[in-house]
Structure formats: C-alpha cells, structure tokens
Coordinates of C-alpha atoms in Angstrom, one line a residue:
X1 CA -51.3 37.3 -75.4
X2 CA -52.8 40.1 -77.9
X3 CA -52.7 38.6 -80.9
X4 CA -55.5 35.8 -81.9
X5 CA -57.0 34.3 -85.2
X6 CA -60.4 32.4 -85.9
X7 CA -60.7 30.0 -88.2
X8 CA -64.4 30.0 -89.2
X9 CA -67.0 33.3 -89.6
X10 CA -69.9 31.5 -89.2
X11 CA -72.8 31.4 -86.5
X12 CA -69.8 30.2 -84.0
X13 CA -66.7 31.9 -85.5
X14 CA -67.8 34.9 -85.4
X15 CA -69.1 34.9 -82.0
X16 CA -66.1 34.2 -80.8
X17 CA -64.1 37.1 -83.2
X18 CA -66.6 39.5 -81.6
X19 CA -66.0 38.5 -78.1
X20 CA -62.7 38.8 -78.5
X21 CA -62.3 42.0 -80.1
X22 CA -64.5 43.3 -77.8
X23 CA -62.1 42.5 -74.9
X24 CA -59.6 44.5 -76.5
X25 CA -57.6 41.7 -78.6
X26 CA -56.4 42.5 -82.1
X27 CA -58.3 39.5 -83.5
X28 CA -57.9 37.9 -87.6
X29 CA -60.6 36.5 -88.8
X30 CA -60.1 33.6 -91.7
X31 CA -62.7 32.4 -94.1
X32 CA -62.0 30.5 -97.4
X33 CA -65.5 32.8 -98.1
X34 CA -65.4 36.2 -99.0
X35 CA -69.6 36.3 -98.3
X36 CA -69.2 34.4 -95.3
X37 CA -66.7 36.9 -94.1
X38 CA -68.9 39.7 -95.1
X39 CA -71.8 38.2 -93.7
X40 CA -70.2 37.4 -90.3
X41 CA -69.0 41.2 -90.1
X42 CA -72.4 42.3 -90.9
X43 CA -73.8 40.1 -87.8
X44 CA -70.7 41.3 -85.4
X45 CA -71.8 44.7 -86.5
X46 CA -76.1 43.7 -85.9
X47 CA -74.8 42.7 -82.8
X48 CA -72.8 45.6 -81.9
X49 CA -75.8 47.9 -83.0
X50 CA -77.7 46.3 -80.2
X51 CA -75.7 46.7 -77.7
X52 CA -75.7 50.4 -78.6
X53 CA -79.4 50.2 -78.7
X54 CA -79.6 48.8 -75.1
X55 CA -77.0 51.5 -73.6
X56 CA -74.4 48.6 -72.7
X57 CA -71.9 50.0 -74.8
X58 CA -70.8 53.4 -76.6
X59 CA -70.7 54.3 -80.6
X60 CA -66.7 54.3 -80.2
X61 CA -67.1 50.7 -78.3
X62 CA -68.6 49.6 -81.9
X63 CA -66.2 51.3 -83.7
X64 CA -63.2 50.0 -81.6
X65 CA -64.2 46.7 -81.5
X66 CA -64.8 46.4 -85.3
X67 CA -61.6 48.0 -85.7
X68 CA -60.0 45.2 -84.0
X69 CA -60.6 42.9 -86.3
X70 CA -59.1 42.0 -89.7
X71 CA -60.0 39.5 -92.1
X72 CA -58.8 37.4 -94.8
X73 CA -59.5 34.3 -96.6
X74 CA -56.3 32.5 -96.5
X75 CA -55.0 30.5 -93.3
X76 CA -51.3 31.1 -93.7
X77 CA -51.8 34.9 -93.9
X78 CA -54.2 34.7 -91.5
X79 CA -51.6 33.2 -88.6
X80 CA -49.0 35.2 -88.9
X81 CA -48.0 36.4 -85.8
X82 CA -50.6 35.2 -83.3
X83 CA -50.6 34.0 -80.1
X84 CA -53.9 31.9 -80.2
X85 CA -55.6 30.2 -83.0
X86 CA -59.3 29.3 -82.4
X87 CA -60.7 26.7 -84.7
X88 CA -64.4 27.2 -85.6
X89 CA -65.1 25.6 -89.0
X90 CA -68.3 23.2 -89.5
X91 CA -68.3 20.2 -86.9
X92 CA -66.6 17.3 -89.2
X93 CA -63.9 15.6 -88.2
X94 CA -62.1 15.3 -91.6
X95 CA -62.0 19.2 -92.2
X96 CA -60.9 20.2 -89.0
X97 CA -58.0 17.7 -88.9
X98 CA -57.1 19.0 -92.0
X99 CA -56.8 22.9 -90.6
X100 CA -55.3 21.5 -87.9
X101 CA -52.4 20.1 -90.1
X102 CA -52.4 23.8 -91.9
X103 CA -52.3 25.5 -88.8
X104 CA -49.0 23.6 -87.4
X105 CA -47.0 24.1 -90.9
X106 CA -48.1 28.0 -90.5
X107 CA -47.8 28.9 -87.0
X108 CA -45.1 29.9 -84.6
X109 CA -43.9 27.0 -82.4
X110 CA -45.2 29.1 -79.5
X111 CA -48.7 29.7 -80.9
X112 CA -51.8 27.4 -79.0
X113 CA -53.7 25.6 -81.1
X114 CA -57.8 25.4 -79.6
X115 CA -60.8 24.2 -81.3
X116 CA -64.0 25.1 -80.5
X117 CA -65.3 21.3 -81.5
X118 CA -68.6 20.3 -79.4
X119 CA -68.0 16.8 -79.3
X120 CA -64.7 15.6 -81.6
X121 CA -61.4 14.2 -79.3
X122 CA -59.1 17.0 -78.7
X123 CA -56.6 14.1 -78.3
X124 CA -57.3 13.2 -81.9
X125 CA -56.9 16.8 -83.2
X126 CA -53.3 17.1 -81.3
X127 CA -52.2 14.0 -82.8
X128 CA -51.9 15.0 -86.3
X129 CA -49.9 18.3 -85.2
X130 CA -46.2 18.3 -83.8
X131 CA -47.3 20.5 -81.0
X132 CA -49.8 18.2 -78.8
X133 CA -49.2 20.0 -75.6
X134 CA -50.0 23.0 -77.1
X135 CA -54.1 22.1 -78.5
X136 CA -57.1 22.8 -76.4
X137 CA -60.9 22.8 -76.5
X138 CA -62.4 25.9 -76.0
X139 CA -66.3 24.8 -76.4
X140 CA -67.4 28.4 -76.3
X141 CA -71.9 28.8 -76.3
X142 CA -74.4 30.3 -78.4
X143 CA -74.7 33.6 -78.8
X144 CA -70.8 33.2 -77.5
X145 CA -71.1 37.3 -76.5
X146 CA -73.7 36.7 -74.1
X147 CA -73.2 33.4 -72.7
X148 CA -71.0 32.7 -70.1
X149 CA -69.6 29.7 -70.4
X150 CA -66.6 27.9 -71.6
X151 CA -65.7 24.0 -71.8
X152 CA -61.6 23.9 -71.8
X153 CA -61.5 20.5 -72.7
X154 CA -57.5 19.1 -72.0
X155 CA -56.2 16.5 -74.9
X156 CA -54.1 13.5 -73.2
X157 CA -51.3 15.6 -73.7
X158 CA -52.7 18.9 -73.4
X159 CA -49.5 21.1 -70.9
X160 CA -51.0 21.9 -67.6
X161 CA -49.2 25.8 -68.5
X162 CA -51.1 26.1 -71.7
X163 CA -54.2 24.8 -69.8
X164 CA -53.8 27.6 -67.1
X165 CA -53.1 30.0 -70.0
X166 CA -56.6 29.1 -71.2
X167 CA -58.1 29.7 -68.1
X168 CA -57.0 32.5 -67.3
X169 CA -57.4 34.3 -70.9
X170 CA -60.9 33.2 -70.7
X171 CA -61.7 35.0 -67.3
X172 CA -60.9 38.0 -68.9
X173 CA -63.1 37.7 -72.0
X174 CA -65.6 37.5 -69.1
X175 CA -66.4 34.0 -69.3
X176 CA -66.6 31.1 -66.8
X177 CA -64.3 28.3 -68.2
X178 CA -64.8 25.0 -66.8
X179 CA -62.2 22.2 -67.3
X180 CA -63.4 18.6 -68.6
X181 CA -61.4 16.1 -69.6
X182 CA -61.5 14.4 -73.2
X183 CA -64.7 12.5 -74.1
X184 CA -66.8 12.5 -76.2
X185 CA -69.5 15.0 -76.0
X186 CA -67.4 16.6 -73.0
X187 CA -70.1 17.6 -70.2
X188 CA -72.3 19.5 -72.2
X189 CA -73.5 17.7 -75.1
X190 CA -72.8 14.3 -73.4
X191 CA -76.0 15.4 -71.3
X192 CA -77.9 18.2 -73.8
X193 CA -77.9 15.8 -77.5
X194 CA -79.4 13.1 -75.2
X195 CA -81.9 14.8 -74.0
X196 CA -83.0 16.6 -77.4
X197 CA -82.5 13.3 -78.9
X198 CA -85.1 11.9 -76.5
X199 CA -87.3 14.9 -76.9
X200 CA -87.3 14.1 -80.9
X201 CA -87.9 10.2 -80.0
X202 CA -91.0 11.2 -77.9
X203 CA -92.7 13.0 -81.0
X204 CA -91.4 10.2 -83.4
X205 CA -93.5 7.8 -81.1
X206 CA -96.4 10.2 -81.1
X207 CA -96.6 10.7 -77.5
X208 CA -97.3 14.6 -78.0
X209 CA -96.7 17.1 -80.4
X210 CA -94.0 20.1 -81.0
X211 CA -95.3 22.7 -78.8
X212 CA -96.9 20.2 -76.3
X213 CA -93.4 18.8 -75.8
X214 CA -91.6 22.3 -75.5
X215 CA -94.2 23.5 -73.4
X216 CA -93.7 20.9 -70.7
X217 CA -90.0 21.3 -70.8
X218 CA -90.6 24.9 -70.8
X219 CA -93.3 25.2 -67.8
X220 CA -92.8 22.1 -66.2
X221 CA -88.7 22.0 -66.2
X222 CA -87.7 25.7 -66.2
X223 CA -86.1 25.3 -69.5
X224 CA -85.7 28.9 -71.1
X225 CA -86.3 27.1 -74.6
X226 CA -88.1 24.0 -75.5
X227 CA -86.0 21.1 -76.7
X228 CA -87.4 20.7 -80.4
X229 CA -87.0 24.3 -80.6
X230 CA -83.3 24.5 -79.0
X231 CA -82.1 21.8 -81.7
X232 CA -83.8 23.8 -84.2
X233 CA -81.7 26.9 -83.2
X234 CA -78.8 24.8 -83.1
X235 CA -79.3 23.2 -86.1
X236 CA -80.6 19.5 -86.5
X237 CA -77.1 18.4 -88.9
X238 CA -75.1 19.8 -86.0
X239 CA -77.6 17.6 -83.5
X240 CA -76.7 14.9 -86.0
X241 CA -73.0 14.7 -85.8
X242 CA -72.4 15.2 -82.4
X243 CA -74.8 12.2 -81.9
X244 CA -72.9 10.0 -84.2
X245 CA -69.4 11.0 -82.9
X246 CA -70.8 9.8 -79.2
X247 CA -72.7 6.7 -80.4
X248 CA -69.4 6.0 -82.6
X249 CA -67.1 6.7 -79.6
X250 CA -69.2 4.7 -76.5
X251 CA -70.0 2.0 -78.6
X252 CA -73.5 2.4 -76.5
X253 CA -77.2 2.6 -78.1
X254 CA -78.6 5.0 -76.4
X255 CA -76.6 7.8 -78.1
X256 CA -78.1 6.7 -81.2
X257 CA -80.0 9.1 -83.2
X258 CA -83.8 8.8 -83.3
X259 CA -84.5 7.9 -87.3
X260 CA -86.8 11.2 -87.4
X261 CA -83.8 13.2 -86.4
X262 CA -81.2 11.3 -89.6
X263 CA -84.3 11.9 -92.1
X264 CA -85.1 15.8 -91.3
X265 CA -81.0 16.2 -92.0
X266 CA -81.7 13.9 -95.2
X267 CA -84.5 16.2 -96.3
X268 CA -82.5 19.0 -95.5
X269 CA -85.1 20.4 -92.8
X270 CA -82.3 21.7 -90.5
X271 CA -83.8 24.1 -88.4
X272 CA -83.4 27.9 -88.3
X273 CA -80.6 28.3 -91.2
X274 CA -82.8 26.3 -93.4
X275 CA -86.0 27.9 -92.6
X276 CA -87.8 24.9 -91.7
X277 CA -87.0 21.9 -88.5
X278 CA -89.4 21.3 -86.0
X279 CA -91.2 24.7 -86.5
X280 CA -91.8 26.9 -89.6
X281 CA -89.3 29.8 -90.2
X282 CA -90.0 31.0 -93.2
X283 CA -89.7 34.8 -93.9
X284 CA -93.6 35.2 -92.7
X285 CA -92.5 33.4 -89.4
X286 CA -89.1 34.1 -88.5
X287 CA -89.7 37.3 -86.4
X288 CA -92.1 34.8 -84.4
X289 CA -90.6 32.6 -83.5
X290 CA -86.7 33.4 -83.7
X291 CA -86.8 37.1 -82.8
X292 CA -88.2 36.4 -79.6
X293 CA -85.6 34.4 -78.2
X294 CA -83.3 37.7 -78.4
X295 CA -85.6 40.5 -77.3
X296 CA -85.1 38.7 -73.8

C-alpha cells in the first residue's frame, strides 16, 4: 500500500494528508475548494516549518513530504489508482454517504474505503457501497501529526483482512490503533461529548463559571485542557452532531444536548474557527488563548 487519497483538506483532512506523506506515502488530496486546498497546504506547510523550528525534522523532510502530495478538486481524478481512500469531509451524515456512493463508482474494486467519522455507523456508510467488507473507521485525533491514537472502528461486515490491513498500516504511520466495534460515538466520544456536554450543563445551571469549570477539570482532574475550552477547539457544531447522532441512535436522554450548547451553534458562536464559543478569540485574543495550547 503506497498509494492513498483524502477526501477533505480541512482541520482533519489535512492532518491526516500530512501524516501520511510524512510517512513516505504518495498521498492525493481532494477538495471541491481550491482555497480550502490552498489553505490546508499552507497549514501542512505551518506545520512542517515547526517541526524544522524544533530540530525534529530536516529542510528536505519538509520538502519531501510536501512533495508527496498532490491535489485536486475532483473525486474521480482524485482516486485513480489508490490503494486507500480516507474520508474526511464535515461530520454529516447525508454528505458523506454521498462520497461514499462516488467513491465506489470511482475506485478500483481492490481500493478500502475508511472514514474518519467521530460518531456516524460505519455499517451505514458500507451499506450504500457494493464493497462492505472493504469500509473502515479510521477516527484519527486532533492535531492528527502529534497524536497518537487511532479508533479502527469494524462495520458489521467490515473483512477481518482489511481490518488487519488497517492495523498494521497504522502502526507504521506511528500511531496506536485501537479496534472498537460499531456504535455510536465508538469509545471516544461515547465517553468525551458526555462529559463536555455535562461541563456546558453545569454553566447553563450557573453552578460556576468558564474558567472556574476548566480550572477544576484542569487542576483537580489532570485534564491537559479544560472541557469548555476543549469543545471550543473542537468546535461546538461538531460537539453538536456527534451528540445528536448518539441521542438519535440510543434512544437515551442523557446524550441530549444541553439547550446552551443547540443555541451557541444557532448563533453561530462555534468556538475557535468562529472566533468566539466559550472564550473570546478574536484577533486581539487568539495568541492567548489558542497559541498556548501548541507551544507545549
């Protein structure tokens, strides 16, 4: 396996293009958005700079890696050829059924079909492709190039070989992968979205405020980030969504989102990429309060 395409160059997407090419694979990166493909090479190439900065890797690392990667802005160029095909787009189950259905028509028969979905059935994705033994989760984490972990997430019919393919392909991106089975949330937002979701519940019912709440997480629980300011990073309409696709797939209250949460997203206060969630980021406050989280 050499040959891999992402669907998606945003925050996700093209985390996962730069972790790739940086592990030597000759990676395509699709986008129906020229800017967003411009912009997600100009973060891979931020990114890169860093990692220069720090000594961790070489000038003709950057350049290397960079040169691995090509992009384009239609899906069935994109494919040609590849062995892998990891799904990134915005967390909606509509649109990625829809690529899903693209990427079947376009691919080789051969070529496995993964999503990096947080919380959406991998069963249900499969499904609406003739290949259902051949889809996967891959749940990568945020920044994907630092963090180590990967959910593989198995569809009901999801081949133990294109499972152990998985595996083993992600071992030598120098992840961790983890196998969960398919519900929803998986294991890491089934526990983490209740637990922000209770964090935003305990300021909606005035118990504390923002930093009061973070700071006891913080201190008190060991937590490297505070919980308002984690679903701020992640982004409060991404919060959303996974919530509803657990409280719409358990049936069970408890997944339901706090109605603070629902009217930040309906005010479009989303977090970092809208400048304003729980905290302020504003041009005058970014480097304050976002900067610090990757100076660690």
């Amino acid at each position: 396996m050499k040959n891999v395409a992402v669907i998606g160059a945003g925050t996700m997407g093209n985390g996962i293009a730069h972790t790739f090419a940086q592990s030597g694979f000759n990676v395509q990166l699709i986008d129906i958005s020229e800017a967003s493909l411009k912009r997600g090479m100009d973060t891979i190439a931020k990114n890169l700079d860093r990692m220069v900065a720090r000594e961790k890797i070489s000038e003709a690392d950057k350049a290397e890696t960079l040169g691995n990667i090509t992009t384009f802005t239609s899906i069935t160029d994109g494919v040609k050829n590849v062995d892998l095909v990891v799904e990134a787009a915005t967390e909606n189950v509509e649109l990625k059924l829809n690529i899903f259905k693209q990427l079947d028509e376009a691919c080789q028969a051969e070529t496995i079909l993964a999503s990096n979905t947080s919380s959406i059935s991998i069963t249900l994705i499969a499904a609406v492709t003739k290949r259902p033994e051949k889809v996967i989760g891959m749940h990568f984490m945020n920044p994907v190039p630092i963090m180590k972990l990967v959910e593989i997430i198995r569809g009901y019919s999801t081949s133990d070989e294109v499972t152990n393919t998985i595996m083993e392909l992600s071992k030598k991106l120098g992840k961790t992968p983890t196998e969960v089975n398919d519900y929803p949330g998986f294991v890491a937002n089934r526990i983490l979205m209740p637990m922000l979701n209770e964090a935003i519940e305990t300021l909606y019912n005035g118990v504390a405020g923002v930093e009061e709440i973070d700071t006891v997480m913080k201190l008190g629980m060991a937590h490297p980030m505070g919980p308002l300011q984690l679903a701020d990073f992640i982004g409060l309409d991404i919060c959303l969504s996974i919530l509803n696709v657990m409280y719409d797939g358990f049936k069970n209250p408890k997944y339901a989102p706090c109605p603070l949460l629902v009217n930040m997203v309906r005010a479009g206060k989303l977090g970092v990429k809208s400048g304003e969630g729980f905290y302020d980021y504003s041009e005058s406050r970014k480097a304050e309060h976002v900067s610090k989280q990757f100076s660690k």
